[in-house]
PDB file of C-alpha atoms in Angstrom:
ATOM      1  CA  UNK A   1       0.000   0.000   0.000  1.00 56.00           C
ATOM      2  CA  UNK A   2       1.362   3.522  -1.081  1.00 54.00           C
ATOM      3  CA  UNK A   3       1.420   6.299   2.046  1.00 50.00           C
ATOM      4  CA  UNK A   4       2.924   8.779  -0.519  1.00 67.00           C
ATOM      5  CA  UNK A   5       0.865  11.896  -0.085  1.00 93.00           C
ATOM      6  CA  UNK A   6       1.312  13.639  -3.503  1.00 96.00           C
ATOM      7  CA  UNK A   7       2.485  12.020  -6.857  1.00 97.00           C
ATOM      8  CA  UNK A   8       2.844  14.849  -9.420  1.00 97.00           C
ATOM      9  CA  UNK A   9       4.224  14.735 -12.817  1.00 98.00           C
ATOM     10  CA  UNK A  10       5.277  10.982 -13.332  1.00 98.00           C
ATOM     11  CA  UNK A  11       5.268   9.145 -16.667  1.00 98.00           C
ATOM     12  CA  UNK A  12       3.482   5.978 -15.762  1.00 98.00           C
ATOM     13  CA  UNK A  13       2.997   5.336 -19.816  1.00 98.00           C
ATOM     14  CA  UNK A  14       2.114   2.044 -19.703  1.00 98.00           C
ATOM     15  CA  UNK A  15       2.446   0.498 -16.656  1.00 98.00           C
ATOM     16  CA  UNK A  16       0.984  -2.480 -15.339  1.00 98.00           C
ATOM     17  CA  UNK A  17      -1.107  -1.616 -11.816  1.00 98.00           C
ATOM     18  CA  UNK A  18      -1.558  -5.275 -10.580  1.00 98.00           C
ATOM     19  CA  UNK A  19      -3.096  -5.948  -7.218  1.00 98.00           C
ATOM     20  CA  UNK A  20      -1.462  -2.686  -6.061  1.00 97.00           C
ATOM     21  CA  UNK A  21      -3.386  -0.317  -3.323  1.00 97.00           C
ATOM     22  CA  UNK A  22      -3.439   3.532  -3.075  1.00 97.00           C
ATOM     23  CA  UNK A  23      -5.284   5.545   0.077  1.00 96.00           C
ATOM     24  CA  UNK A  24      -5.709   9.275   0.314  1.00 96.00           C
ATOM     25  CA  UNK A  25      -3.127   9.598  -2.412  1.00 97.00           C
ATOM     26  CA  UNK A  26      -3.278  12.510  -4.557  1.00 97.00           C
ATOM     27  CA  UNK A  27      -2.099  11.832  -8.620  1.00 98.00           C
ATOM     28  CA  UNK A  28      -1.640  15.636 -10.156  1.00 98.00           C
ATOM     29  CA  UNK A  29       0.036  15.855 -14.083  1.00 99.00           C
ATOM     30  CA  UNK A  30       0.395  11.954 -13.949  1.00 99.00           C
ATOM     31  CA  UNK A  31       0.385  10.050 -17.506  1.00 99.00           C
ATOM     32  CA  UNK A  32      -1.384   7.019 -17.231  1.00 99.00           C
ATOM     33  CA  UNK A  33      -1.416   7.022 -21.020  1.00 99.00           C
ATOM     34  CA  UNK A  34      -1.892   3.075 -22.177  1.00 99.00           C
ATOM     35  CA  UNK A  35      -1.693   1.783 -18.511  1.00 98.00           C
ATOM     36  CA  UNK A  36      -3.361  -1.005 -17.361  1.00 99.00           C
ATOM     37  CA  UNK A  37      -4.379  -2.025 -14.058  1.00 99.00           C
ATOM     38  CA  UNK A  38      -5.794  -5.390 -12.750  1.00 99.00           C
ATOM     39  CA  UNK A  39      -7.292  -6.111  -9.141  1.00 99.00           C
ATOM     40  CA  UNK A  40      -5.996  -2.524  -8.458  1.00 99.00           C
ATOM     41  CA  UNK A  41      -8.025  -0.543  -5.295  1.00 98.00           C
ATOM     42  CA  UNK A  42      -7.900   3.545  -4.872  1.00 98.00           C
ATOM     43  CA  UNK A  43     -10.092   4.349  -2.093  1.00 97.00           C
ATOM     44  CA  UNK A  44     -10.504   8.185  -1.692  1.00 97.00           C
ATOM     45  CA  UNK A  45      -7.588   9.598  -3.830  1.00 98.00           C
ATOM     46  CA  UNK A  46      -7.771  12.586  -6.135  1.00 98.00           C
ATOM     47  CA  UNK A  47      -6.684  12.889  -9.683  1.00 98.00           C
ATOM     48  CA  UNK A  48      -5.836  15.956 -11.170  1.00 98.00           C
ATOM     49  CA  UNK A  49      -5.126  16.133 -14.567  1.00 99.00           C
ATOM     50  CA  UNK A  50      -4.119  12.786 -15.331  1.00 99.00           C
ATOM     51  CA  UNK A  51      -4.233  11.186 -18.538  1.00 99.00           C
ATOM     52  CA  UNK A  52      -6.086   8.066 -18.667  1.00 99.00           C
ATOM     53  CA  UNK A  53      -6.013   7.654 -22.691  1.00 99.00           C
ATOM     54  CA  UNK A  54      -6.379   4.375 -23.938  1.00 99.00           C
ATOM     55  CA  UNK A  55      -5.406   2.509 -20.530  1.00 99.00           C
ATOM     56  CA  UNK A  56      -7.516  -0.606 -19.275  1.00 99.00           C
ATOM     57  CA  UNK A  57      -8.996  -1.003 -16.082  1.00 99.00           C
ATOM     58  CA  UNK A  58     -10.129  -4.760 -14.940  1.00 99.00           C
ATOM     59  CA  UNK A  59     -11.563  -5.497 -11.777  1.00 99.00           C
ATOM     60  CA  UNK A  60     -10.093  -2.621 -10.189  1.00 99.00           C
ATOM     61  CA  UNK A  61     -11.489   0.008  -7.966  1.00 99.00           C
ATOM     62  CA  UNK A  62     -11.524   3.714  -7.601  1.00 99.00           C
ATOM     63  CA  UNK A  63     -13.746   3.962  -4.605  1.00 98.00           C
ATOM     64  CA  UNK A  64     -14.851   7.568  -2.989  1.00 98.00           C
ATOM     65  CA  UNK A  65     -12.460   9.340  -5.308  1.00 98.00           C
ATOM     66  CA  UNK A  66     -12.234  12.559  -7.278  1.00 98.00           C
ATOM     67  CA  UNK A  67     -11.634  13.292 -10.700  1.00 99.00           C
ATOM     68  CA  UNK A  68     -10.915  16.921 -11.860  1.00 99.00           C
ATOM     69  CA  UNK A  69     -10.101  17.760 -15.614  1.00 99.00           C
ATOM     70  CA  UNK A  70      -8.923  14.219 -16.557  1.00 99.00           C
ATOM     71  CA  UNK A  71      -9.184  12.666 -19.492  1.00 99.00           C
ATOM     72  CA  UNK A  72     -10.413   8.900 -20.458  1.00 99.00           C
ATOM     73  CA  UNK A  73     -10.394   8.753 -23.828  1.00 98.00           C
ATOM     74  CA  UNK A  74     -10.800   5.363 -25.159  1.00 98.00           C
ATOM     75  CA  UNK A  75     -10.203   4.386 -21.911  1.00 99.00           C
ATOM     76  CA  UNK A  76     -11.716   0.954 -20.932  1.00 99.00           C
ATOM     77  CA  UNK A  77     -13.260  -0.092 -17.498  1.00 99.00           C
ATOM     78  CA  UNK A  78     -14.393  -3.673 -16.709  1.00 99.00           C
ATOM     79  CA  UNK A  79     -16.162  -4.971 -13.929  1.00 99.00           C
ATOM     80  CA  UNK A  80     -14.837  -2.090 -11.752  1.00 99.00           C
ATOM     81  CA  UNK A  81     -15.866  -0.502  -8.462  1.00 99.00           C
ATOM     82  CA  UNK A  82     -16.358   3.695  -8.611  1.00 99.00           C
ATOM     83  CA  UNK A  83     -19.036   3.723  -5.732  1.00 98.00           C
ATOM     84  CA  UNK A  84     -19.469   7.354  -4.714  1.00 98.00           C
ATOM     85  CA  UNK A  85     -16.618   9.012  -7.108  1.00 99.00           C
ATOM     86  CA  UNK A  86     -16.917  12.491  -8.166  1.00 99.00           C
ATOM     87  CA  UNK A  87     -15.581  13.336 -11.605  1.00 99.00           C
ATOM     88  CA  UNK A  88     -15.287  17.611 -12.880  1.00 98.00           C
ATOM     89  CA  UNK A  89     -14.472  18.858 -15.975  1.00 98.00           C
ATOM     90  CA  UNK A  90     -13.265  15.329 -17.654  1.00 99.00           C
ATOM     91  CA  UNK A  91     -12.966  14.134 -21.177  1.00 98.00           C
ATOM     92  CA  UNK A  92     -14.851  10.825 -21.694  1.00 98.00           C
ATOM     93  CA  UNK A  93     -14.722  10.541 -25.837  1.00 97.00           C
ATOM     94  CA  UNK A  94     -14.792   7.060 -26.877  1.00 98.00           C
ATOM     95  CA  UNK A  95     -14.778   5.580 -23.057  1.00 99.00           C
ATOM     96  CA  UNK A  96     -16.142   2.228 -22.704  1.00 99.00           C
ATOM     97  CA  UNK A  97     -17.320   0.852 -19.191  1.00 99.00           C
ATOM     98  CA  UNK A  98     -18.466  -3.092 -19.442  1.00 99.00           C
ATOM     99  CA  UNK A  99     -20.148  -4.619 -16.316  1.00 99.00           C
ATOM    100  CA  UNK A 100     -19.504  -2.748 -12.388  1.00 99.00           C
ATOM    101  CA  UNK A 101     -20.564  -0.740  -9.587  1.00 99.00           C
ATOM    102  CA  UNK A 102     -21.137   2.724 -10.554  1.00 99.00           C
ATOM    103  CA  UNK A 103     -23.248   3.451  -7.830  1.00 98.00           C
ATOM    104  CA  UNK A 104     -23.791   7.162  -6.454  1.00 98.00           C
ATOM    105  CA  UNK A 105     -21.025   8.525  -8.852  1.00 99.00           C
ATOM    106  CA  UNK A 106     -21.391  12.357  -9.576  1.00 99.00           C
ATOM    107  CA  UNK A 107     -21.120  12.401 -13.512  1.00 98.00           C
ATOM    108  CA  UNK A 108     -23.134  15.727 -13.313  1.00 98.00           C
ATOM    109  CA  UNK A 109     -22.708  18.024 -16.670  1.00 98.00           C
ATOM    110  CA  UNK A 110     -20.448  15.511 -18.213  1.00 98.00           C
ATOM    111  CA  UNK A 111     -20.197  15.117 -21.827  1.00 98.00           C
ATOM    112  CA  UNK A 112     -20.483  11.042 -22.603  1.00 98.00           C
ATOM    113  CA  UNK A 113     -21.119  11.611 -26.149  1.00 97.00           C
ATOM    114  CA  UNK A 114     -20.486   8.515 -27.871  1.00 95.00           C
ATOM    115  CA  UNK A 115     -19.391   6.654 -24.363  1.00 98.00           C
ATOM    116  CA  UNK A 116     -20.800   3.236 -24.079  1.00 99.00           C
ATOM    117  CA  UNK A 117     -21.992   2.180 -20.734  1.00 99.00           C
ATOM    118  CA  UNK A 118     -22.956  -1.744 -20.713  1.00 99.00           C
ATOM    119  CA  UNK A 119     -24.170  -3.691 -17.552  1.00 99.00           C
ATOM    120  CA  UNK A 120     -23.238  -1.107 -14.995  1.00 99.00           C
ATOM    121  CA  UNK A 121     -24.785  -0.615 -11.540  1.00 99.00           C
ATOM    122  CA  UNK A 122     -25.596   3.218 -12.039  1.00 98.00           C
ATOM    123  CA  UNK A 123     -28.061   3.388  -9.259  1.00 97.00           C
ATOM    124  CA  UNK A 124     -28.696   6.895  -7.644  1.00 96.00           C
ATOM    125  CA  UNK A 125     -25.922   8.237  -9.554  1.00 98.00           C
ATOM    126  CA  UNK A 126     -26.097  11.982 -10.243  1.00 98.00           C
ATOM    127  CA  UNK A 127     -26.567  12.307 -14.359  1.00 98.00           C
ATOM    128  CA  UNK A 128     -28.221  15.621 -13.806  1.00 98.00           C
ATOM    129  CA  UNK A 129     -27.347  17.776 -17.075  1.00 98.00           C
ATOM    130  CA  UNK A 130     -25.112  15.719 -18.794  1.00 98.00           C
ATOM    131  CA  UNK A 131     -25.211  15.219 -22.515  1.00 98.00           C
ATOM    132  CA  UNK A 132     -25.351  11.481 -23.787  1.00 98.00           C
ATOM    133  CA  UNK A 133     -25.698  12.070 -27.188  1.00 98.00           C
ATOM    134  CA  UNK A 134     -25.218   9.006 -29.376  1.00 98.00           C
ATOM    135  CA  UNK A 135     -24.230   7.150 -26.459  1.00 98.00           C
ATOM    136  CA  UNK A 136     -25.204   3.834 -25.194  1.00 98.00           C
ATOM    137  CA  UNK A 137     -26.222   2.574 -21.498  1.00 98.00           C
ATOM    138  CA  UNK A 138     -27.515  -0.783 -22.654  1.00 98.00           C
ATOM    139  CA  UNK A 139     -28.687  -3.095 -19.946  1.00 98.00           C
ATOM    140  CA  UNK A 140     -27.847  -0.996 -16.910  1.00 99.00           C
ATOM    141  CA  UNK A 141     -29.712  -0.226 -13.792  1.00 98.00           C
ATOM    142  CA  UNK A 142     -30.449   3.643 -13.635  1.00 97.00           C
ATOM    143  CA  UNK A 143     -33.348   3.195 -10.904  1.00 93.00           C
ATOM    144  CA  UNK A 144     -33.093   5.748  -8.936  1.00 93.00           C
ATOM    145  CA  UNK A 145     -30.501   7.759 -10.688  1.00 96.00           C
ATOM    146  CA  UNK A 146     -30.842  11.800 -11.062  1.00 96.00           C
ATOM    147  CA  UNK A 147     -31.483  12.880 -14.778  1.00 97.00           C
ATOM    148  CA  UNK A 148     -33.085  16.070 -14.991  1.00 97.00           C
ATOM    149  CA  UNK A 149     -32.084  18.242 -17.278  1.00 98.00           C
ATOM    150  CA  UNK A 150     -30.033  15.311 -19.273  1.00 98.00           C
ATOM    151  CA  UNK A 151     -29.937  15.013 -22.914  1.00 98.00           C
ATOM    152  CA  UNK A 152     -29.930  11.316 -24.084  1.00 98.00           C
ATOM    153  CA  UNK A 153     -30.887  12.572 -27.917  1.00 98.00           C
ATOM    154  CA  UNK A 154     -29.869   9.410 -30.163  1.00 98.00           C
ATOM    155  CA  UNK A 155     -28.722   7.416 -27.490  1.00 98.00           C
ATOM    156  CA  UNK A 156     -29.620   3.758 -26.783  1.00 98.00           C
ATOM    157  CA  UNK A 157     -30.943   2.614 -23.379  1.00 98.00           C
ATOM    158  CA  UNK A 158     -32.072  -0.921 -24.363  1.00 98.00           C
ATOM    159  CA  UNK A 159     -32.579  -3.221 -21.393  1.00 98.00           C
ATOM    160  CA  UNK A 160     -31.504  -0.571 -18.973  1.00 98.00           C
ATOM    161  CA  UNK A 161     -33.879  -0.186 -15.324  1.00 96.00           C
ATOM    162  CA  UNK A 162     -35.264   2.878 -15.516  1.00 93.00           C
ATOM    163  CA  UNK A 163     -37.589   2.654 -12.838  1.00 90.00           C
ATOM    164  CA  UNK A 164     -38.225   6.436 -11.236  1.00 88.00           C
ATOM    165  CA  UNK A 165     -36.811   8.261 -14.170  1.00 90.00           C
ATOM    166  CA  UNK A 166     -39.172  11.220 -15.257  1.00 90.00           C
ATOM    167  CA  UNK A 167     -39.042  11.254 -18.839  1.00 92.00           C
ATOM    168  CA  UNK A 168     -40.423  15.027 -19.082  1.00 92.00           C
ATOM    169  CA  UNK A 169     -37.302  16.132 -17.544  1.00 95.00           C
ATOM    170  CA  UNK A 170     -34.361  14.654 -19.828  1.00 97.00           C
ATOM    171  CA  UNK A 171     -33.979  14.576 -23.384  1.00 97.00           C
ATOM    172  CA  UNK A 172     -34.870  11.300 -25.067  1.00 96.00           C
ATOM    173  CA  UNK A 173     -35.350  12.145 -28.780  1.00 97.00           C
ATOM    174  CA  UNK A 174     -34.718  10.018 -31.131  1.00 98.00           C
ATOM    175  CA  UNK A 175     -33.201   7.411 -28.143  1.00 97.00           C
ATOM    176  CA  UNK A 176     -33.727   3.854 -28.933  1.00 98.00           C
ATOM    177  CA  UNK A 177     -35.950   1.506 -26.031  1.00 97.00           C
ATOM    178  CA  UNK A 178     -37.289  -1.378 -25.786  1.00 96.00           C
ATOM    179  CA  UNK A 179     -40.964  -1.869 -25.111  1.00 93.00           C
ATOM    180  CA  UNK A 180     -40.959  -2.445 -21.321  1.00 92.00           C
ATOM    181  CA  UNK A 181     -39.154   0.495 -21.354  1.00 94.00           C
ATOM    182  CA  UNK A 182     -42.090   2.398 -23.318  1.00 92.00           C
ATOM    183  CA  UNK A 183     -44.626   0.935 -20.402  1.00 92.00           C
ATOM    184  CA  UNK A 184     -42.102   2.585 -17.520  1.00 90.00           C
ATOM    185  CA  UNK A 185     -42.395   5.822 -19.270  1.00 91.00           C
ATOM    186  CA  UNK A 186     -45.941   6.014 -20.638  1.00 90.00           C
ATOM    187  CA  UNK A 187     -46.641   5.514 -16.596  1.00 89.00           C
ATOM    188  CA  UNK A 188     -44.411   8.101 -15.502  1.00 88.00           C
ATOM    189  CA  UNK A 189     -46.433  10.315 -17.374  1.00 89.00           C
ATOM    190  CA  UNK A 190     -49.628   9.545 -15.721  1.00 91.00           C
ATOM    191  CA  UNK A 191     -50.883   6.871 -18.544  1.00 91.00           C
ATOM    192  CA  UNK A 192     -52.649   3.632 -18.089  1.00 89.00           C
ATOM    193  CA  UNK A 193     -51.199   1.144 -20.294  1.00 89.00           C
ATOM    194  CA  UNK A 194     -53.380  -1.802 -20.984  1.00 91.00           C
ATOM    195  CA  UNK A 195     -53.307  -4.639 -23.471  1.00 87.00           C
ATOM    196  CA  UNK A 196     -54.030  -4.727 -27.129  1.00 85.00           C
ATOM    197  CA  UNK A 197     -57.102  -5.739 -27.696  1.00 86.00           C
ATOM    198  CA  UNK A 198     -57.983  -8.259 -29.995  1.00 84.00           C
ATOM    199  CA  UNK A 199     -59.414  -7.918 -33.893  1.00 79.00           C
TER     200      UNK A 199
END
């Protein structure tokens, strides 16, 4: 386990994080470019303008932790732990998160155009404002989770729970659901849905 305090302006291009642990630690200027970390656990660090292009994350968590003006492009996260992180002012173009806990993150005003979100525990996490455009949260559990003012225009959200989302106060145009989906929503708008009746 690491008791540095502060790690600022390392080249940690492709490194492999395996099994390694980091508490309280602050990363600031850090290039994680291409790193990859496996069974990894970050419990309430902060990272400050690190660069987390193209690295992949397995099994790892980042628990309780703070993200400010990082970038993920093309990064890749699977089956990882973020309960409760708070990300500002990141980059997330082309970031792909398969499978996890997501749980309470604060992803508020983010842009996750284009990000693709598959399986992932996103209960009660704050989505308020951000814009999903084009992006895909296929088969995750959003029950719960704050949207208002969110703009999911385009996006797909097949499969996903989306129990206690109010669809009058995010952006679904032209977004792609399935028909239980339709039912959830139709309801949340005061509807009765009832069977087709038969010809």
């Amino acid at each position: 386990m690491s008791t540095e305090s502060t790690i600022r302006g390392e080249d940690w291009y492709g490194r492999d994080l395996d099994g390694v642990e980091y508490t309280d630690v602050e990363f600031v200027d850090v290039d994680m470019t291409e790193l990859s970390s496996s069974g990894a656990t970050f419990t309430g660090c902060t990272f400050r303008s690190v660069r987390f292009n193209v690295s992949e994350h397995t099994d790892s968590a980042f628990v309780n932790c703070t993200f400010h003006g990082c970038n993920f492009f093309d990064s890749t996260f699977r089956r990882c732990k973020l309960t409760g992180s708070t990300f500002d002012a990141c980059e997330f173009a082309l970031l792909k998160v398969e499978g996890g806990n997501w749980a309470f993150v604060d992803l508020g005003r983010a842009d996750l155009g284009g990000a693709g979100f598959r399986g992932v525990r996103l209960r009660e996490a704050d989505l308020s404002r951000v814009r999903a455009v084009e992006a895909r949260f296929d088969g995750c559990d959003l029950s719960a989770a704050t949207l208002t003012g969110a703009d999911f225009s385009a996006a797909s959200l097949v499969g996903s729970d989306l129990t206690g989302v109010d669809p009058a106060e995010v952006s679904f145009r032209g977004a792609t659901i399935d028909e239980r989906q339709a039912v959830v929503f139709a309801e949340a708008l005061g509807m009765h849905v009832v069977p087709t009746p038969e010809r």
